[in-house]
């Protein structure tokens, strides 16, 4: 909580549960900077409809709702149903990915941001190359997702919807630790939406921020401040 507060995050509505530990992630990093993560959901897995209802006014005030899958899937669906009636932008970061997400949850999501492994789990389709990634992403579009952003590490990212298919190359850097690269990408992309930037510019900024993050060790500590990204000459 102090770490979040230290960088200006409003922590006033974070709930503390006394009978269950905080969610934990145990991360290993290989010599190429790639990571593997073991997740223990802890308190994240205990988010309930009652907890959502108690914060409904705050949710209603928000323009953008972002969720991932460390909270129960039924809660993701519950929140989506609440906010889609108000025209909120809904973003799903499907991590950790699970199979067979019901189409009523996927339908109408504004942006979903899987990496290659998560895309494979979500669609049940093996992805070996960019063509496979495109075809798998189209499966999600057919299920009702409006926009799919597939992050591909050092290869860049693919942005696709029913009208557009565009590839954005990654910034060339030496990867020290890829932990938090996806979260950095998501955060900066959301920030670009808030700032009214076109999607293409937002994806480029997100890619630049992620490139800075992977060039440093650690998770939260590797995420760059916005001024640093804007001033970067990558």
Tab-separated table of C-alpha atoms in Angstrom:
chain	number	residue	atom	x	y	z
A	1	UNK	CA	0.000	0.000	0.000
A	2	UNK	CA	2.839	2.377	0.815
A	3	UNK	CA	4.465	1.605	-2.530
A	4	UNK	CA	1.273	2.512	-4.393
A	5	UNK	CA	0.725	5.609	-2.287
A	6	UNK	CA	4.301	6.683	-2.942
A	7	UNK	CA	3.656	7.050	-6.671
A	8	UNK	CA	0.359	8.858	-6.281
A	9	UNK	CA	-2.168	6.020	-6.474
A	10	UNK	CA	-5.405	6.612	-4.541
A	11	UNK	CA	-5.535	3.683	-2.094
A	12	UNK	CA	-8.573	4.858	-0.131
A	13	UNK	CA	-10.883	2.161	-1.542
A	14	UNK	CA	-8.542	-0.796	-1.250
A	15	UNK	CA	-10.128	-3.416	0.987
A	16	UNK	CA	-8.130	-5.239	3.655
A	17	UNK	CA	-9.175	-8.811	4.488
A	18	UNK	CA	-7.812	-9.977	7.815
A	19	UNK	CA	-8.411	-13.694	7.307
A	20	UNK	CA	-6.577	-14.273	4.022
A	21	UNK	CA	-3.142	-13.303	2.673
A	22	UNK	CA	-2.508	-10.768	-0.055
A	23	UNK	CA	-2.249	-12.240	-3.564
A	24	UNK	CA	1.280	-13.314	-4.428
A	25	UNK	CA	3.317	-13.844	-7.578
A	26	UNK	CA	6.530	-15.867	-7.547
A	27	UNK	CA	8.664	-15.023	-10.565
A	28	UNK	CA	11.662	-16.701	-12.159
A	29	UNK	CA	13.705	-15.000	-14.893
A	30	UNK	CA	16.022	-16.850	-17.307
A	31	UNK	CA	19.251	-15.643	-18.947
A	32	UNK	CA	17.278	-14.133	-21.840
A	33	UNK	CA	15.122	-12.081	-19.493
A	34	UNK	CA	11.996	-14.191	-20.050
A	35	UNK	CA	9.879	-14.855	-16.973
A	36	UNK	CA	7.622	-17.551	-15.584
A	37	UNK	CA	5.138	-16.675	-12.863
A	38	UNK	CA	3.305	-18.757	-10.272
A	39	UNK	CA	0.193	-16.946	-9.020
A	40	UNK	CA	-1.475	-17.465	-5.648
A	41	UNK	CA	-4.675	-15.445	-5.856
A	42	UNK	CA	-5.116	-14.891	-2.125
A	43	UNK	CA	-7.457	-11.974	-1.404
A	44	UNK	CA	-7.849	-11.282	-5.136
A	45	UNK	CA	-9.699	-14.567	-5.479
A	46	UNK	CA	-12.154	-13.527	-2.754
A	47	UNK	CA	-13.620	-10.501	-4.545
A	48	UNK	CA	-17.399	-10.809	-4.229
A	49	UNK	CA	-20.487	-9.212	-5.738
A	50	UNK	CA	-21.105	-7.571	-2.367
A	51	UNK	CA	-17.666	-5.937	-2.520
A	52	UNK	CA	-18.426	-4.675	-6.018
A	53	UNK	CA	-21.826	-3.360	-4.933
A	54	UNK	CA	-20.268	-1.469	-2.034
A	55	UNK	CA	-18.071	0.393	-4.532
A	56	UNK	CA	-20.718	0.796	-7.210
A	57	UNK	CA	-20.789	4.591	-7.037
A	58	UNK	CA	-17.057	4.738	-7.721
A	59	UNK	CA	-17.390	2.291	-10.599
A	60	UNK	CA	-20.205	4.355	-12.084
A	61	UNK	CA	-18.011	7.470	-11.948
A	62	UNK	CA	-15.253	5.776	-13.942
A	63	UNK	CA	-14.870	6.116	-17.710
A	64	UNK	CA	-12.675	3.046	-18.157
A	65	UNK	CA	-12.968	-0.307	-16.397
A	66	UNK	CA	-10.002	-2.669	-16.545
A	67	UNK	CA	-10.099	-6.199	-15.211
A	68	UNK	CA	-7.926	-9.288	-15.291
A	69	UNK	CA	-8.454	-12.896	-14.279
A	70	UNK	CA	-6.909	-13.074	-10.824
A	71	UNK	CA	-10.381	-12.190	-9.577
A	72	UNK	CA	-13.175	-14.757	-10.088
A	73	UNK	CA	-14.525	-14.972	-13.646
A	74	UNK	CA	-18.091	-14.552	-12.399
A	75	UNK	CA	-17.107	-11.180	-10.935
A	76	UNK	CA	-15.592	-10.100	-14.257
A	77	UNK	CA	-18.918	-10.935	-15.900
A	78	UNK	CA	-20.887	-9.217	-13.137
A	79	UNK	CA	-18.937	-5.956	-13.441
A	80	UNK	CA	-19.069	-6.037	-17.241
A	81	UNK	CA	-22.847	-6.388	-17.178
A	82	UNK	CA	-23.149	-3.433	-14.813
A	83	UNK	CA	-20.907	-1.049	-16.723
A	84	UNK	CA	-21.809	-1.879	-20.319
A	85	UNK	CA	-25.257	-0.408	-19.734
A	86	UNK	CA	-23.534	2.931	-19.062
A	87	UNK	CA	-21.309	2.812	-22.121
A	88	UNK	CA	-18.041	2.470	-20.185
A	89	UNK	CA	-14.876	1.370	-21.981
A	90	UNK	CA	-14.131	-2.178	-20.797
A	91	UNK	CA	-10.600	-3.585	-21.059
A	92	UNK	CA	-9.735	-7.185	-20.180
A	93	UNK	CA	-6.175	-8.306	-19.579
A	94	UNK	CA	-6.759	-12.087	-19.636
A	95	UNK	CA	-4.065	-13.104	-17.177
A	96	UNK	CA	-3.781	-15.723	-15.967
A	97	UNK	CA	-5.628	-17.008	-19.039
A	98	UNK	CA	-8.343	-19.640	-18.726
A	99	UNK	CA	-10.093	-21.811	-21.282
A	100	UNK	CA	-13.673	-21.466	-22.432
A	101	UNK	CA	-14.555	-17.975	-21.242
A	102	UNK	CA	-18.310	-17.687	-21.892
A	103	UNK	CA	-19.186	-15.616	-24.960
A	104	UNK	CA	-21.525	-13.427	-22.915
A	105	UNK	CA	-18.440	-12.174	-21.058
A	106	UNK	CA	-16.332	-11.661	-24.179
A	107	UNK	CA	-19.079	-10.059	-26.251
A	108	UNK	CA	-18.867	-6.288	-26.171
A	109	UNK	CA	-15.452	-6.019	-24.503
A	110	UNK	CA	-13.794	-2.959	-26.027
A	111	UNK	CA	-10.194	-4.188	-25.777
A	112	UNK	CA	-8.672	-7.526	-24.842
A	113	UNK	CA	-4.882	-7.757	-24.503
A	114	UNK	CA	-3.513	-11.317	-24.455
A	115	UNK	CA	0.064	-12.319	-25.073
A	116	UNK	CA	0.736	-15.252	-27.399
A	117	UNK	CA	0.405	-17.905	-24.692
A	118	UNK	CA	-2.807	-16.382	-23.348
A	119	UNK	CA	-4.232	-16.106	-26.878
A	120	UNK	CA	-3.586	-19.806	-27.403
A	121	UNK	CA	-5.351	-20.716	-24.151
A	122	UNK	CA	-8.302	-18.396	-24.814
A	123	UNK	CA	-8.958	-19.721	-28.314
A	124	UNK	CA	-7.726	-23.316	-28.070
A	125	UNK	CA	-5.727	-22.678	-31.246
A	126	UNK	CA	-2.013	-23.374	-31.433
A	127	UNK	CA	-0.101	-20.276	-32.502
A	128	UNK	CA	3.316	-20.740	-34.083
A	129	UNK	CA	3.644	-17.666	-36.287
A	130	UNK	CA	2.113	-14.295	-37.056
A	131	UNK	CA	-0.491	-15.796	-39.387
A	132	UNK	CA	-1.671	-18.097	-36.585
A	133	UNK	CA	-1.812	-15.159	-34.195
A	134	UNK	CA	-3.976	-13.213	-36.627
A	135	UNK	CA	-6.365	-16.128	-37.119
A	136	UNK	CA	-6.630	-16.742	-33.381
A	137	UNK	CA	-7.304	-13.052	-32.751
A	138	UNK	CA	-10.103	-13.196	-35.315
A	139	UNK	CA	-11.731	-15.936	-33.257
A	140	UNK	CA	-12.065	-13.459	-30.388
A	141	UNK	CA	-13.469	-10.833	-32.777
A	142	UNK	CA	-16.085	-13.367	-33.907
A	143	UNK	CA	-16.992	-13.948	-30.263
A	144	UNK	CA	-17.859	-10.260	-29.965
A	145	UNK	CA	-14.659	-8.600	-28.733
A	146	UNK	CA	-14.362	-5.204	-30.442
A	147	UNK	CA	-10.568	-4.871	-30.484
A	148	UNK	CA	-7.763	-7.369	-29.868
A	149	UNK	CA	-4.207	-6.346	-29.004
A	150	UNK	CA	-1.804	-9.291	-28.991
A	151	UNK	CA	1.563	-8.552	-27.397
A	152	UNK	CA	4.420	-10.624	-28.797
A	153	UNK	CA	7.373	-9.614	-26.645
A	154	UNK	CA	10.379	-8.585	-28.698
A	155	UNK	CA	8.431	-9.107	-31.922
A	156	UNK	CA	5.999	-6.269	-31.224
A	157	UNK	CA	2.211	-6.345	-31.095
A	158	UNK	CA	-0.741	-6.939	-33.380
A	159	UNK	CA	-3.808	-4.688	-33.313
A	160	UNK	CA	-6.904	-6.092	-34.958
A	161	UNK	CA	-10.643	-5.479	-35.185
A	162	UNK	CA	-13.258	-6.162	-37.856
A	163	UNK	CA	-11.859	-3.384	-40.062
A	164	UNK	CA	-8.166	-3.064	-39.180
A	165	UNK	CA	-5.180	-5.378	-38.950
A	166	UNK	CA	-1.930	-3.619	-38.110
A	167	UNK	CA	1.419	-4.758	-36.758
A	168	UNK	CA	3.574	-2.566	-34.506
A	169	UNK	CA	7.235	-3.573	-34.145
A	170	UNK	CA	8.864	-3.538	-30.732
A	171	UNK	CA	11.576	-1.053	-29.834
A	172	UNK	CA	14.971	-2.810	-29.979
A	173	UNK	CA	16.434	-3.123	-26.482
A	174	UNK	CA	18.379	-5.736	-24.549
A	175	UNK	CA	15.865	-7.506	-22.314
A	176	UNK	CA	17.046	-7.868	-18.733
A	177	UNK	CA	13.724	-8.857	-17.164
A	178	UNK	CA	10.361	-9.040	-18.957
A	179	UNK	CA	8.396	-9.030	-15.698
A	180	UNK	CA	5.739	-6.269	-15.713
A	181	UNK	CA	6.177	-5.576	-19.434
A	182	UNK	CA	2.553	-6.516	-20.118
A	183	UNK	CA	1.206	-4.440	-17.238
A	184	UNK	CA	3.335	-1.483	-18.336
A	185	UNK	CA	1.937	-1.816	-21.861
A	186	UNK	CA	-1.640	-1.959	-20.597
A	187	UNK	CA	-1.221	0.993	-18.252
A	188	UNK	CA	0.299	3.233	-20.880
A	189	UNK	CA	-2.283	2.248	-23.473
A	190	UNK	CA	-5.085	3.136	-21.060
A	191	UNK	CA	-3.347	6.425	-20.291
A	192	UNK	CA	-3.289	7.212	-24.011
A	193	UNK	CA	-7.048	6.619	-24.248
A	194	UNK	CA	-7.599	8.981	-21.320
A	195	UNK	CA	-5.451	11.585	-23.084
A	196	UNK	CA	-7.511	11.222	-26.263
A	197	UNK	CA	-4.636	9.882	-28.359
A	198	UNK	CA	-5.340	7.872	-31.528
A	199	UNK	CA	-4.994	4.120	-31.002
A	200	UNK	CA	-1.869	3.913	-33.172
A	201	UNK	CA	-0.044	6.557	-31.130
A	202	UNK	CA	-1.205	4.928	-27.909
A	203	UNK	CA	0.166	1.547	-28.954
A	204	UNK	CA	3.490	3.104	-29.920
A	205	UNK	CA	3.754	4.824	-26.533
A	206	UNK	CA	2.826	1.579	-24.763
A	207	UNK	CA	5.503	-0.277	-26.737
A	208	UNK	CA	8.119	2.327	-25.829
A	209	UNK	CA	7.229	2.177	-22.130
A	210	UNK	CA	7.422	-1.630	-22.196
A	211	UNK	CA	10.816	-1.502	-23.884
A	212	UNK	CA	12.119	0.683	-21.061
A	213	UNK	CA	10.606	-1.678	-18.471
A	214	UNK	CA	12.217	-4.836	-19.885
A	215	UNK	CA	15.623	-3.178	-19.878
A	216	UNK	CA	15.501	-3.084	-16.061
A	217	UNK	CA	15.201	-5.759	-13.373
A	218	UNK	CA	12.131	-6.095	-11.190
A	219	UNK	CA	8.396	-5.586	-11.537
A	220	UNK	CA	6.971	-2.338	-10.152
A	221	UNK	CA	10.446	-0.842	-9.917
A	222	UNK	CA	11.004	-1.281	-13.664
A	223	UNK	CA	7.939	0.697	-14.781
A	224	UNK	CA	8.977	4.096	-16.147
A	225	UNK	CA	7.335	7.397	-15.274
A	226	UNK	CA	5.463	9.086	-18.111
A	227	UNK	CA	7.941	11.958	-18.516
A	228	UNK	CA	10.707	9.420	-18.975
A	229	UNK	CA	8.799	7.731	-21.791
A	230	UNK	CA	8.015	11.032	-23.503
A	231	UNK	CA	11.647	12.110	-23.301
A	232	UNK	CA	13.088	8.736	-24.365
A	233	UNK	CA	15.034	8.610	-27.637
A	234	UNK	CA	14.368	4.918	-28.292
